[in-house]
Tab-separated table of C-alpha atoms in Angstrom:
chain	number	residue	atom	x	y	z
A	23	MET	CA	-7.837	7.007	26.943
A	24	MET	CA	-4.158	7.805	26.980
A	25	THR	CA	-2.793	11.305	26.685
A	26	ILE	CA	-0.578	12.355	23.780
A	27	THR	CA	2.465	12.234	26.056
A	28	GLU	CA	1.590	8.652	26.973
A	29	HIS	CA	1.209	7.824	23.276
A	30	ILE	CA	4.671	9.217	22.619
A	31	ILE	CA	6.105	7.171	25.488
A	32	ILE	CA	4.525	3.948	24.165
A	33	ILE	CA	5.798	4.619	20.633
A	34	GLY	CA	9.228	5.484	22.057
A	35	VAL	CA	9.347	2.247	24.024
A	36	VAL	CA	8.430	0.237	20.903
A	37	VAL	CA	11.145	2.057	18.931
A	38	LEU	CA	13.656	1.333	21.718
A	39	GLY	CA	12.740	-2.364	21.883
A	40	THR	CA	13.018	-2.711	18.101
A	41	LEU	CA	16.394	-0.921	18.056
A	42	LEU	CA	17.639	-3.213	20.825
A	43	THR	CA	16.773	-6.391	18.873
A	44	ARG	CA	18.536	-5.032	15.796
A	45	PHE	CA	21.672	-3.608	17.429
A	46	LEU	CA	22.362	-6.153	20.197
A	47	PRO	CA	24.418	-8.683	18.181
A	48	PHE	CA	26.578	-5.860	16.802
A	49	LEU	CA	27.083	-4.376	20.274
A	50	ILE	CA	28.139	-7.727	21.728
A	51	PHE	CA	30.466	-8.699	18.874
A	52	SER	CA	31.627	-5.184	18.235
A	53	GLY	CA	34.155	-3.464	16.097
A	54	ASP	CA	37.334	-4.841	14.641
A	55	LYS	CA	37.605	-7.947	16.789
A	56	GLU	CA	37.517	-11.176	14.829
A	57	THR	CA	34.004	-12.689	14.938
A	58	PRO	CA	34.105	-15.884	17.060
A	59	GLN	CA	34.083	-19.167	15.117
A	60	TYR	CA	30.711	-20.213	16.551
A	61	MET	CA	29.075	-16.948	15.437
A	62	LYS	CA	30.604	-17.360	11.982
A	63	TYR	CA	29.092	-20.812	11.836
A	64	LEU	CA	25.695	-19.401	12.844
A	65	GLY	CA	26.026	-16.576	10.327
A	66	TYR	CA	26.569	-19.227	7.678
A	67	VAL	CA	23.782	-21.669	8.617
A	68	LEU	CA	21.161	-19.321	10.097
A	69	PRO	CA	19.793	-17.562	6.968
A	70	PRO	CA	18.146	-20.652	5.383
A	71	ALA	CA	16.534	-21.527	8.733
A	72	VAL	CA	15.363	-17.917	9.150
A	73	PHE	CA	13.854	-17.927	5.641
A	74	GLY	CA	11.917	-21.022	6.742
A	75	LEU	CA	10.842	-19.274	9.950
A	76	LEU	CA	9.637	-16.280	7.913
A	77	VAL	CA	7.542	-18.514	5.650
A	78	VAL	CA	5.841	-20.081	8.689
A	79	TYR	CA	5.567	-16.684	10.396
A	80	SER	CA	3.818	-15.132	7.387
A	81	LEU	CA	1.385	-18.063	7.311
A	82	ARG	CA	0.781	-18.191	11.079
A	83	ASN	CA	-2.860	-17.060	10.843
A	84	VAL	CA	-3.867	-19.728	8.349
A	85	ASP	CA	-6.918	-21.603	9.635
A	86	LEU	CA	-6.486	-25.367	9.391
A	87	THR	CA	-9.972	-26.151	10.660
A	88	SER	CA	-11.842	-25.194	7.463
A	89	VAL	CA	-11.028	-25.899	3.822
A	90	SER	CA	-11.461	-22.277	2.755
A	91	GLY	CA	-9.062	-21.335	5.580
A	92	PHE	CA	-6.008	-22.989	4.081
A	93	LEU	CA	-6.731	-24.144	0.520
A	94	PRO	CA	-6.152	-20.731	-1.154
A	95	GLU	CA	-2.737	-20.486	0.526
A	96	LEU	CA	-1.877	-24.089	-0.345
A	97	LEU	CA	-2.871	-23.714	-4.013
A	98	ALA	CA	-1.142	-20.355	-4.434
A	99	ILE	CA	2.092	-21.664	-2.895
A	100	GLY	CA	1.826	-24.714	-5.146
A	101	LEU	CA	1.577	-22.438	-8.175
A	102	ILE	CA	4.560	-20.376	-6.980
A	103	ILE	CA	6.684	-23.522	-6.666
A	104	VAL	CA	5.693	-24.703	-10.171
A	105	LEU	CA	6.280	-21.262	-11.723
A	106	HIS	CA	9.597	-20.836	-9.967
A	107	TYR	CA	10.970	-24.243	-10.959
A	108	TRP	CA	9.734	-23.637	-14.507
A	109	LYS	CA	10.969	-20.093	-15.234
A	110	ARG	CA	12.923	-19.110	-12.089
A	111	ASN	CA	11.763	-15.529	-12.559
A	112	MET	CA	11.118	-13.845	-9.227
A	113	LEU	CA	8.611	-11.251	-10.489
A	114	LEU	CA	6.645	-13.823	-12.493
A	115	SER	CA	6.383	-16.157	-9.477
A	116	LEU	CA	5.460	-13.256	-7.197
A	117	ALA	CA	2.806	-11.710	-9.445
A	118	GLY	CA	1.432	-15.094	-10.552
A	119	GLY	CA	1.079	-16.402	-7.005
A	120	THR	CA	-0.418	-13.208	-5.602
A	121	ILE	CA	-2.945	-12.612	-8.399
A	122	PHE	CA	-3.990	-16.271	-8.294
A	123	TYR	CA	-4.488	-15.987	-4.521
A	124	MET	CA	-6.572	-12.806	-4.955
A	125	ILE	CA	-8.799	-14.521	-7.517
A	126	LEU	CA	-9.222	-17.491	-5.168
A	127	VAL	CA	-10.223	-15.476	-2.085
A	128	GLN	CA	-12.366	-12.975	-4.005
A	129	MET	CA	-14.225	-15.311	-6.384
A	130	VAL	CA	-13.763	-18.983	-5.580
A	131	PHE	CA	-13.697	-19.111	-1.769
A	132	ALA	CA	-15.553	-15.833	-1.175
B	16	MET	CA	33.098	6.171	-4.531
B	17	SER	CA	32.513	8.273	-7.638
B	18	PHE	CA	29.115	9.532	-8.740
B	19	ASP	CA	29.100	7.056	-11.639
B	20	GLU	CA	29.755	4.179	-9.261
B	21	HIS	CA	26.855	5.320	-7.105
B	22	VAL	CA	24.638	5.367	-10.179
B	23	SER	CA	25.656	1.854	-11.217
B	24	THR	CA	25.248	0.516	-7.666
B	25	PHE	CA	21.808	2.112	-7.444
B	26	LYS	CA	20.874	0.692	-10.841
B	27	TYR	CA	21.904	-2.758	-9.625
B	28	ALA	CA	20.027	-2.411	-6.322
B	29	PHE	CA	16.720	-0.988	-7.573
B	30	PRO	CA	15.458	-3.996	-9.592
B	31	LYS	CA	16.134	-6.280	-6.588
B	32	THR	CA	13.715	-4.155	-4.556
B	33	ILE	CA	10.813	-4.079	-7.043
B	34	PRO	CA	8.975	-6.979	-5.331
B	35	ILE	CA	9.296	-5.071	-2.069
B	36	LEU	CA	7.976	-1.932	-3.786
B	37	ALA	CA	4.842	-3.881	-4.715
B	38	GLY	CA	4.484	-5.453	-1.281
B	39	PHE	CA	5.259	-2.364	0.782
B	40	ALA	CA	3.149	-0.010	-1.308
B	41	PHE	CA	0.220	-2.261	-0.477
B	42	LEU	CA	1.089	-3.153	3.122
B	43	GLY	CA	2.175	0.413	3.931
B	44	MET	CA	-1.101	1.725	2.545
B	45	SER	CA	-2.975	-0.883	4.545
B	46	TYR	CA	-1.190	0.315	7.647
B	47	GLY	CA	-2.143	3.927	7.000
B	48	ILE	CA	-5.752	2.912	6.450
B	49	TYR	CA	-5.703	0.679	9.543
B	50	MET	CA	-4.355	3.490	11.749
B	51	ASN	CA	-7.014	5.784	10.334
B	52	SER	CA	-9.686	3.258	11.268
B	53	LEU	CA	-8.327	3.237	14.850
B	54	GLY	CA	-8.684	7.008	14.926
B	55	PHE	CA	-5.029	7.966	14.431
B	56	GLY	CA	-4.206	10.486	11.742
B	57	PRO	CA	-1.333	10.692	9.258
B	58	LEU	CA	1.123	12.155	11.775
B	59	TYR	CA	0.903	9.025	13.943
B	60	ALA	CA	0.977	6.547	11.056
B	61	ILE	CA	3.865	8.238	9.248
B	62	SER	CA	6.077	8.787	12.278
B	63	MET	CA	5.505	5.231	13.529
B	64	SER	CA	6.392	3.827	10.099
B	65	MET	CA	9.494	5.965	9.949
B	66	PHE	CA	10.841	5.347	13.464
B	67	ILE	CA	9.670	1.824	14.332
B	68	PHE	CA	10.039	0.524	10.763
B	69	ALA	CA	9.014	-3.040	11.619
B	70	GLY	CA	5.763	-3.891	9.875
B	71	SER	CA	3.982	-6.357	12.134
B	72	MET	CA	5.118	-4.510	15.267
B	73	GLU	CA	3.573	-1.290	13.937
B	74	PHE	CA	0.176	-2.939	13.602
B	75	VAL	CA	0.497	-4.225	17.177
B	76	ALA	CA	1.645	-0.801	18.394
B	77	GLY	CA	-1.493	0.732	16.889
B	78	SER	CA	-3.659	-1.462	19.079
B	79	LEU	CA	-1.392	-0.852	22.113
B	80	LEU	CA	-2.161	2.858	21.829
B	81	LEU	CA	-5.825	2.109	22.388
B	82	GLY	CA	-5.277	0.040	25.541
B	83	PRO	CA	-4.216	1.006	29.049
B	84	PHE	CA	-0.892	2.835	29.514
B	85	ALA	CA	1.590	-0.024	30.087
B	86	PRO	CA	5.059	0.865	28.792
B	87	LEU	CA	6.873	-2.105	30.366
B	88	SER	CA	4.606	-4.707	28.819
B	89	ALA	CA	4.765	-2.813	25.493
B	90	PHE	CA	8.558	-3.022	25.700
B	91	LEU	CA	8.577	-6.762	26.489
B	92	LEU	CA	6.039	-7.464	23.755
B	93	THR	CA	8.255	-5.600	21.282
B	94	LEU	CA	11.274	-7.700	22.283
B	95	MET	CA	9.283	-10.893	21.776
B	96	ILE	CA	7.792	-9.997	18.418
B	97	ASN	CA	11.069	-8.613	17.084
B	98	ALA	CA	13.404	-11.209	18.589
B	99	ARG	CA	14.016	-12.629	15.102
B	100	HIS	CA	16.119	-9.520	14.379
B	101	LEU	CA	18.761	-10.997	16.698
B	102	PHE	CA	19.270	-13.761	14.131
B	103	TYR	CA	19.531	-11.243	11.306
B	104	GLY	CA	22.222	-9.386	13.219
B	105	ILE	CA	24.209	-12.558	13.881
B	106	ALA	CA	23.950	-13.517	10.207
B	107	MET	CA	25.091	-10.064	9.051
B	108	LEU	CA	27.950	-9.528	11.547
B	109	ASP	CA	30.634	-10.078	8.923
B	110	LYS	CA	28.770	-8.651	5.921
B	111	PHE	CA	28.275	-5.298	7.680
B	112	LYS	CA	31.946	-5.093	8.703
B	113	GLY	CA	33.860	-2.305	7.016
B	114	THR	CA	30.771	-0.470	5.801
B	115	GLY	CA	31.810	2.643	7.770
B	116	LYS	CA	29.227	5.213	8.796
B	117	LYS	CA	26.522	3.416	6.822
B	118	LYS	CA	26.643	0.537	9.295
B	119	ALA	CA	24.387	2.177	11.893
B	120	TYR	CA	21.729	2.825	9.245
B	121	LEU	CA	22.036	-0.700	7.808
B	122	ILE	CA	21.334	-2.103	11.290
B	123	TYR	CA	18.577	0.398	12.070
B	124	GLY	CA	16.779	-0.294	8.779
B	125	MET	CA	17.170	-4.085	8.848
B	126	CYS	CA	13.536	-5.131	8.396
B	127	ASP	CA	12.680	-8.690	7.269
B	128	GLU	CA	12.725	-7.750	3.603
B	129	SER	CA	16.009	-5.798	3.663
B	130	PHE	CA	17.638	-8.678	5.522
B	131	VAL	CA	16.313	-11.156	2.978
B	132	ILE	CA	17.692	-9.228	-0.016
B	133	ASN	CA	20.979	-8.208	1.587
B	134	SER	CA	21.783	-11.670	2.888
B	135	SER	CA	20.798	-13.584	-0.256
B	136	THR	CA	22.273	-11.348	-2.982
B	137	GLN	CA	25.758	-12.167	-4.264
B	138	VAL	CA	26.887	-8.835	-5.676
B	139	PRO	CA	29.318	-8.888	-8.630
B	140	GLN	CA	32.896	-7.620	-8.225
B	141	TYR	CA	32.262	-4.169	-9.702
B	142	ILE	CA	29.480	-3.380	-7.210
B	143	ASN	CA	30.314	-2.023	-3.749
B	144	GLN	CA	28.482	-4.322	-1.356
B	145	GLY	CA	28.132	-1.762	1.451
B	146	TRP	CA	26.490	0.819	-0.781
B	147	PHE	CA	24.358	-1.854	-2.441
B	148	MET	CA	22.971	-2.836	0.979
B	149	PHE	CA	22.533	0.836	1.867
B	150	TYR	CA	20.431	1.541	-1.229
B	151	VAL	CA	18.343	-1.610	-0.731
B	152	THR	CA	17.608	-0.603	2.873
B	153	LEU	CA	16.883	3.016	2.003
B	154	LEU	CA	14.591	2.150	-0.924
B	155	ASN	CA	12.648	-0.314	1.218
B	156	GLN	CA	12.154	2.286	3.931
B	157	ILE	CA	11.023	4.864	1.360
B	158	TYR	CA	8.480	2.368	-0.034
B	159	TRP	CA	7.156	1.598	3.428
B	160	VAL	CA	6.880	5.171	4.675
B	161	GLY	CA	5.578	6.309	1.266
B	162	GLY	CA	2.903	3.613	1.281
B	163	THR	CA	1.851	4.553	4.815
B	164	THR	CA	1.663	8.226	3.861
B	165	ILE	CA	-0.530	7.544	0.842
B	166	GLY	CA	-2.734	5.144	2.815
B	167	SER	CA	-3.288	7.495	5.711
B	168	LEU	CA	-3.971	10.518	3.496
B	169	PHE	CA	-6.173	8.904	0.857
B	170	SER	CA	-7.736	5.922	2.602
B	171	SER	CA	-11.155	6.582	1.077
B	172	ALA	CA	-9.884	6.702	-2.501
B	173	VAL	CA	-9.077	2.977	-2.873
B	174	THR	CA	-11.819	1.645	-5.136
B	175	PHE	CA	-10.712	-1.765	-6.452
B	176	ASN	CA	-11.049	-4.918	-4.397
B	177	THR	CA	-7.704	-5.473	-2.697
B	178	ASP	CA	-8.702	-8.610	-0.740
B	179	GLY	CA	-5.811	-11.037	-0.812
B	180	LEU	CA	-3.161	-8.566	-1.963
B	181	GLU	CA	-1.439	-9.014	1.405
B	182	PHE	CA	-0.396	-12.458	0.157
B	183	VAL	CA	2.400	-10.741	-1.783
B	184	MET	CA	4.564	-10.842	1.371
B	185	VAL	CA	3.930	-14.573	1.879
B	186	ALA	CA	4.788	-15.095	-1.788
B	187	LEU	CA	8.025	-13.163	-1.364
B	188	PHE	CA	9.172	-15.246	1.604
B	189	VAL	CA	8.235	-18.493	-0.163
B	190	ILE	CA	10.211	-17.463	-3.255
B	191	ILE	CA	13.275	-16.453	-1.217
B	192	PHE	CA	13.102	-19.793	0.576
B	193	LEU	CA	12.765	-21.649	-2.749
B	194	GLU	CA	15.535	-19.668	-4.422
B	195	ASN	CA	17.870	-20.524	-1.551
B	196	TRP	CA	16.686	-24.155	-1.603
B	197	MET	CA	17.635	-24.439	-5.291
B	198	LYS	CA	21.101	-23.016	-4.596
B	199	GLU	CA	22.188	-24.726	-1.383
B	200	HIS	CA	24.266	-27.924	-1.271
B	201	ASN	CA	22.308	-29.522	1.512
B	202	HIS	CA	18.920	-28.637	2.908
B	203	ILE	CA	19.455	-29.379	6.577
B	204	SER	CA	19.204	-25.753	7.781
B	205	SER	CA	16.172	-24.987	5.589
B	206	ILE	CA	14.408	-28.087	6.892
B	207	ILE	CA	15.271	-27.250	10.498
B	208	GLY	CA	13.823	-23.750	9.992
B	209	ILE	CA	10.492	-25.069	8.722
B	210	VAL	CA	10.141	-28.015	11.110
B	211	ALA	CA	11.153	-26.063	14.237
B	212	SER	CA	8.777	-23.207	13.370
B	213	VAL	CA	5.812	-25.460	12.588
B	214	LEU	CA	6.386	-27.472	15.780
B	215	SER	CA	6.549	-24.317	17.894
B	216	LEU	CA	3.484	-22.882	16.194
B	217	LEU	CA	1.487	-26.044	16.932
B	218	ILE	CA	2.644	-26.190	20.539
B	219	PHE	CA	2.736	-22.512	21.553
B	220	GLY	CA	0.177	-20.932	19.225
B	221	THR	CA	0.217	-17.882	16.967
B	222	ASP	CA	1.207	-15.265	19.532
B	223	ASN	CA	4.026	-17.019	21.364
B	224	PHE	CA	5.830	-19.281	18.920
B	225	ILE	CA	8.682	-17.129	17.646
B	226	ILE	CA	11.030	-17.344	20.622
B	227	PRO	CA	10.588	-21.109	21.173
B	228	ALA	CA	11.123	-21.571	17.424
B	229	MET	CA	14.340	-19.534	17.588
B	230	ILE	CA	15.614	-21.557	20.547
B	231	LEU	CA	14.790	-24.820	18.780
B	232	ILE	CA	16.573	-23.634	15.620
B	233	LEU	CA	19.607	-22.553	17.631
B	234	VAL	CA	19.818	-25.845	19.544
B	235	SER	CA	19.371	-27.919	16.374
B	236	LEU	CA	21.953	-25.985	14.370
B	237	THR	CA	24.420	-26.129	17.252
B	238	SER	CA	23.989	-29.869	17.672
B	239	ILE	CA	24.870	-30.526	14.005
B	240	LYS	CA	27.803	-28.088	13.949
B	241	SER	CA	30.599	-30.658	13.753
B	242	THR	CA	28.804	-32.653	11.044
B	243	VAL	CA	28.217	-29.578	8.894
B	244	GLU	CA	31.779	-28.355	9.344
B	245	LYS	CA	33.211	-31.726	8.369
B	246	ARG	CA	31.146	-31.793	5.191
B	247	GLU	CA	31.595	-28.228	4.038
B	248	VAL	CA	34.388	-25.725	4.157
B	249	ILE	CA	33.083	-22.681	5.952
B	250	LYS	CA	34.169	-19.367	4.544
């Protein structure tokens, strides 16, 4: 078992690491200097790729070896796509997809 | 900025954060309950939510506290799990310029969800973008810390079946991806993001795929730079 001081050190180290990943780009390309052309290009093309990465990241624990491991996710995402192309209402797509997923994992694939 | 302008900026920002309110209330509560189940009380859960403010890393940190004392490996693990923030920073370099003293907080509070809203929202002329991003970030942090507080204090009071509610965060990322897909002129970057991440996940597995995915994305985007620049005028 760790002591409280050791706990605080571990938490502090995690805070420091997180701060570093968030601040580093701003420290390197600091202040009033013009952002280099290559970084501007990345700033322009990165977000869509990162949104894709986040989708995969949030689904990383999906189990492809059993039907009940991935079908609820697949069906719920399918519903979100349909709802969003139909009404393009963020809250409707969000609530619809999530509630449908909850019903699936609690009642259908329980 | 006048008080009225603050009110109108806040009123514009708040509705954009409602999905995050739903997601963070749930996930934050889950975190409080999870920490409780590991034997850590509200003081731990709340201060970790407040200072680390990076959801998945906080769950990992909870389990780190139960293991052997290994600060260096905790530090390296944090860098790996949170490496995606580097991309957020690069994408926001210009947007955060000229935001004054708020800038440090905008960077500090740049969790996945704040990045997603701040980078994808085109604010109208009459709204101050810096303050808009500030309110989005602040509200999200309040939701997260608030959720954690409630979860860690009242973990036994949750009576309805919440199985599957965590999907709200998946749903949010899917919708943001879709929304951007419907807006963009060509889908090359979106496709690269998905393909590179899936490939890395299949090759490197759940725990180690983020950094290879980031490298693959970076290499792919760099290799198509001249093609993209020829086709589109970059702001």
